[in-house]
Amino acid sequence: MTYCVGLKLSRGLMFLSDTRTNAGVDNISRFRKQFTWSVPGERALVLMTAGNLATTQSVVSLLEERTKAPSDRRPSMLELPTMFQIARHVGETLKEVIHSSAVSGQSADSSFNSTLILGGQVKGMEPRMFMIYPEGNFIEASDDTPFFQIGETKYGRPILVRAYDPNMAIEDAAKLLIVSFDSTIKANLSVGLPLDMQVIERDTLRLGPSKRIEADDPYYQTISNGWGNALKRAFDSLPPFTF
């Protein structure tokens, strides 16, 4: 399983993903699920993946090849003029990979399915973020839906819904994401550290701060322990129930 979150903020975009994959309780591995591309001063892109590992690796490899090999450069994420066209290109690539892998073609219940979060900014345009489905279609983050989750979403969602603020500082957004992931990791063994964090700050047109958060990271441990203690204090402060 997987857990990835993309946040749309007034200051830019934030992304956090775990690295655990499993094919049963006795077959657990670590694979990166967050990938970046950048032309400094012109565009910065982040892609996060959830679903069949072979599918997601094939999609990323194809996208990467089309940014480098002269014969495959069109279309290329580094040349397409808008984030919408980039999202459509990524969706078509995902559909192509699923269709080529499935025995009888693409189907909604295919074991080769994958879901993606794509975000970034192209020069002269607003930062944009999309969730791309196995069928190749996608939806865009908005003021009404300012964050996307893929993978094991239910345990980390409540804190995002309650605490998210589009005007929050990047540092506070990082703290919010870590709490969301800590809640998920404690509730589901199929999501695990290390975590990969990436920031794209508005109008910088380059990849911003990034960090890999290991299990022994001091700040992660402080947040994990502090959040648990804060929840206990909040629970104890509530008035008692009476019959």
C-alpha positions as a Python dict, from the first residue, in 0.01 Angstrom:
ca = {
    (1, 'M'): (0, 0, 0),
    (2, 'T'): (95, 364, -24),
    (3, 'Y'): (12, 704, 115),
    (4, 'C'): (81, 1025, -77),
    (5, 'V'): (-56, 1375, -21),
    (6, 'G'): (-37, 1690, -231),
    (7, 'L'): (-138, 2026, -79),
    (8, 'K'): (-225, 2340, -274),
    (9, 'L'): (-133, 2652, -76),
    (10, 'S'): (-132, 3021, -153),
    (11, 'R'): (247, 3002, -120),
    (12, 'G'): (285, 2709, -356),
    (13, 'L'): (254, 2329, -358),
    (14, 'M'): (367, 2066, -108),
    (15, 'F'): (409, 1692, -156),
    (16, 'L'): (476, 1407, 88),
    (17, 'S'): (494, 1034, 10),
    (18, 'D'): (593, 717, 192),
    (19, 'T'): (824, 450, 52),
    (20, 'R'): (672, 118, 161),
    (21, 'T'): (544, -141, -84),
    (22, 'N'): (419, -484, 5),
    (23, 'A'): (296, -798, -163),
    (24, 'G'): (194, -969, 161),
    (25, 'V'): (313, -938, 518),
    (26, 'D'): (636, -1126, 443),
    (27, 'N'): (731, -932, 128),
    (28, 'I'): (785, -567, 220),
    (29, 'S'): (1019, -339, 25),
    (30, 'R'): (1112, 27, -5),
    (31, 'F'): (1065, 213, -334),
    (32, 'R'): (1059, 583, -403),
    (33, 'K'): (713, 706, -508),
    (34, 'Q'): (794, 1071, -570),
    (35, 'F'): (964, 1196, -887),
    (36, 'T'): (1067, 1544, -1000),
    (37, 'W'): (1156, 1731, -1318),
    (38, 'S'): (1273, 2089, -1347),
    (39, 'V'): (1391, 2349, -1595),
    (40, 'P'): (1498, 2626, -1353),
    (41, 'G'): (1333, 2954, -1435),
    (42, 'E'): (1084, 2786, -1669),
    (43, 'R'): (901, 2502, -1488),
    (44, 'A'): (907, 2262, -1194),
    (45, 'L'): (707, 1935, -1174),
    (46, 'V'): (640, 1668, -911),
    (47, 'L'): (472, 1330, -966),
    (48, 'M'): (363, 1089, -691),
    (49, 'T'): (243, 735, -757),
    (50, 'A'): (21, 474, -595),
    (51, 'G'): (-87, 134, -720),
    (52, 'N'): (83, -142, -914),
    (53, 'L'): (459, -89, -880),
    (54, 'A'): (544, -223, -1225),
    (55, 'T'): (292, 13, -1381),
    (56, 'T'): (415, 320, -1196),
    (57, 'Q'): (780, 244, -1272),
    (58, 'S'): (698, 198, -1642),
    (59, 'V'): (509, 528, -1650),
    (60, 'V'): (796, 717, -1485),
    (61, 'S'): (1052, 552, -1714),
    (62, 'L'): (854, 648, -2025),
    (63, 'L'): (810, 1005, -1906),
    (64, 'E'): (1182, 1025, -1828),
    (65, 'E'): (1282, 883, -2168),
    (66, 'R'): (1064, 1134, -2347),
    (67, 'T'): (1249, 1419, -2178),
    (68, 'K'): (1590, 1288, -2291),
    (69, 'A'): (1590, 1071, -2605),
    (70, 'P'): (1582, 1293, -2917),
    (71, 'S'): (1356, 1053, -3106),
    (72, 'D'): (1103, 1046, -2821),
    (73, 'R'): (1104, 1410, -2712),
    (74, 'R'): (756, 1489, -2840),
    (75, 'P'): (551, 1514, -2644),
    (76, 'S'): (775, 1594, -2347),
    (77, 'M'): (673, 1727, -2007),
    (78, 'L'): (962, 1973, -2034),
    (79, 'E'): (825, 2123, -2356),
    (80, 'L'): (446, 2116, -2329),
    (81, 'P'): (319, 2472, -2273),
    (82, 'T'): (67, 2427, -1987),
    (83, 'M'): (14, 2213, -1678),
    (84, 'F'): (-317, 2096, -1828),
    (85, 'Q'): (-139, 1957, -2133),
    (86, 'I'): (125, 1797, -1911),
    (87, 'A'): (-149, 1630, -1705),
    (88, 'R'): (-315, 1502, -2022),
    (89, 'H'): (19, 1366, -2146),
    (90, 'V'): (83, 1187, -1815),
    (91, 'G'): (-271, 1046, -1818),
    (92, 'E'): (-229, 915, -2172),
    (93, 'T'): (103, 756, -2075),
    (94, 'L'): (-59, 587, -1774),
    (95, 'K'): (-345, 457, -1987),
    (96, 'E'): (-97, 333, -2248),
    (97, 'V'): (103, 136, -1990),
    (98, 'I'): (-206, -20, -1829),
    (99, 'H'): (-350, -112, -2168),
    (100, 'S'): (-26, -279, -2278),
    (101, 'S'): (-1, -478, -1953),
    (102, 'A'): (-356, -602, -1911),
    (103, 'V'): (-436, -932, -2082),
    (104, 'S'): (-764, -808, -2228),
    (105, 'G'): (-690, -438, -2231),
    (106, 'Q'): (-761, -173, -1975),
    (107, 'S'): (-1044, -231, -1731),
    (108, 'A'): (-1162, -51, -1421),
    (109, 'D'): (-1076, -345, -1194),
    (110, 'S'): (-741, -423, -1355),
    (111, 'S'): (-466, -542, -1124),
    (112, 'F'): (-231, -315, -1318),
    (113, 'N'): (-407, 3, -1206),
    (114, 'S'): (-230, 307, -1067),
    (115, 'T'): (-333, 655, -953),
    (116, 'L'): (-106, 960, -971),
    (117, 'I'): (-77, 1309, -825),
    (118, 'L'): (88, 1563, -1055),
    (119, 'G'): (169, 1918, -952),
    (120, 'G'): (385, 2204, -1064),
    (121, 'Q'): (408, 2542, -1227),
    (122, 'V'): (496, 2658, -1578),
    (123, 'K'): (630, 3009, -1636),
    (124, 'G'): (359, 3272, -1672),
    (125, 'M'): (88, 3049, -1519),
    (126, 'E'): (-51, 2957, -1179),
    (127, 'P'): (68, 2652, -983),
    (128, 'R'): (-170, 2363, -1055),
    (129, 'M'): (-221, 2013, -918),
    (130, 'F'): (-408, 1714, -1063),
    (131, 'M'): (-514, 1365, -957),
    (132, 'I'): (-485, 1128, -1253),
    (133, 'Y'): (-691, 809, -1267),
    (134, 'P'): (-609, 473, -1433),
    (135, 'E'): (-842, 555, -1722),
    (136, 'G'): (-617, 853, -1805),
    (137, 'N'): (-866, 1122, -1704),
    (138, 'F'): (-802, 1360, -1417),
    (139, 'I'): (-940, 1624, -1183),
    (140, 'E'): (-777, 1946, -1067),
    (141, 'A'): (-729, 2078, -714),
    (142, 'S'): (-933, 2389, -637),
    (143, 'D'): (-1037, 2611, -348),
    (144, 'D'): (-1310, 2356, -269),
    (145, 'T'): (-1075, 2057, -303),
    (146, 'P'): (-733, 2195, -206),
    (147, 'F'): (-554, 1867, -141),
    (148, 'F'): (-534, 1521, -294),
    (149, 'Q'): (-457, 1187, -127),
    (150, 'I'): (-383, 856, -294),
    (151, 'G'): (-328, 513, -141),
    (152, 'E'): (-430, 456, 221),
    (153, 'T'): (-618, 783, 269),
    (154, 'K'): (-870, 741, 550),
    (155, 'Y'): (-648, 756, 860),
    (156, 'G'): (-466, 1076, 767),
    (157, 'R'): (-762, 1266, 625),
    (158, 'P'): (-928, 1398, 946),
    (159, 'I'): (-631, 1615, 1047),
    (160, 'L'): (-605, 1758, 694),
    (161, 'V'): (-975, 1847, 688),
    (162, 'R'): (-964, 2011, 1032),
    (163, 'A'): (-631, 2194, 1024),
    (164, 'Y'): (-564, 2285, 661),
    (165, 'D'): (-549, 2658, 584),
    (166, 'P'): (-457, 2775, 232),
    (167, 'N'): (-263, 3068, 380),
    (168, 'M'): (-59, 2862, 625),
    (169, 'A'): (320, 2888, 617),
    (170, 'I'): (519, 2620, 436),
    (171, 'E'): (665, 2511, 771),
    (172, 'D'): (317, 2468, 922),
    (173, 'A'): (202, 2274, 616),
    (174, 'A'): (501, 2041, 659),
    (175, 'K'): (400, 1985, 1021),
    (176, 'L'): (41, 1914, 916),
    (177, 'L'): (153, 1658, 659),
    (178, 'I'): (380, 1482, 907),
    (179, 'V'): (93, 1451, 1157),
    (180, 'S'): (-129, 1309, 882),
    (181, 'F'): (136, 1052, 792),
    (182, 'D'): (210, 963, 1153),
    (183, 'S'): (-159, 889, 1211),
    (184, 'T'): (-163, 667, 901),
    (185, 'I'): (159, 484, 987),
    (186, 'K'): (32, 404, 1337),
    (187, 'A'): (-297, 268, 1201),
    (188, 'N'): (-175, 75, 896),
    (189, 'L'): (139, -136, 864),
    (190, 'S'): (133, -108, 484),
    (191, 'V'): (245, 257, 507),
    (192, 'G'): (592, 326, 641),
    (193, 'L'): (896, 548, 666),
    (194, 'P'): (1110, 695, 526),
    (195, 'L'): (902, 979, 383),
    (196, 'D'): (992, 1203, 90),
    (197, 'M'): (893, 1571, 105),
    (198, 'Q'): (912, 1823, -178),
    (199, 'V'): (810, 2190, -198),
    (200, 'I'): (744, 2403, -505),
    (201, 'E'): (721, 2767, -395),
    (202, 'R'): (500, 2993, -604),
    (203, 'D'): (670, 3173, -893),
    (204, 'T'): (1021, 3046, -816),
    (205, 'L'): (992, 2807, -1114),
    (206, 'R'): (1234, 2564, -960),
    (207, 'L'): (1218, 2276, -714),
    (208, 'G'): (1216, 2410, -360),
    (209, 'P'): (1322, 2253, -31),
    (210, 'S'): (1317, 1874, -17),
    (211, 'K'): (1383, 1625, 259),
    (212, 'R'): (1386, 1252, 326),
    (213, 'I'): (1245, 1185, 672),
    (214, 'E'): (1385, 868, 830),
    (215, 'A'): (1235, 681, 1124),
    (216, 'D'): (1495, 823, 1363),
    (217, 'D'): (1450, 1184, 1247),
    (218, 'P'): (1441, 1397, 1567),
    (219, 'Y'): (1168, 1630, 1443),
    (220, 'Y'): (949, 1341, 1329),
    (221, 'Q'): (987, 1175, 1668),
    (222, 'T'): (898, 1502, 1844),
    (223, 'I'): (585, 1546, 1632),
    (224, 'S'): (482, 1181, 1669),
    (225, 'N'): (514, 1180, 2047),
    (226, 'G'): (381, 1533, 2090),
    (227, 'W'): (71, 1468, 1879),
    (228, 'G'): (-15, 1156, 2077),
    (229, 'N'): (22, 1340, 2406),
    (230, 'A'): (-177, 1639, 2276),
    (231, 'L'): (-464, 1410, 2176),
    (232, 'K'): (-470, 1254, 2522),
    (233, 'R'): (-478, 1598, 2688),
    (234, 'A'): (-754, 1713, 2454),
    (235, 'F'): (-958, 1400, 2532),
    (236, 'D'): (-913, 1443, 2905),
    (237, 'S'): (-1025, 1808, 2881),
    (238, 'L'): (-1361, 1719, 2728),
    (239, 'P'): (-1659, 1713, 2967),
    (240, 'P'): (-1755, 1367, 3095),
    (241, 'F'): (-2048, 1182, 2946),
    (242, 'T'): (-2351, 1128, 3171),
    (243, 'F'): (-2648, 895, 3139),
}
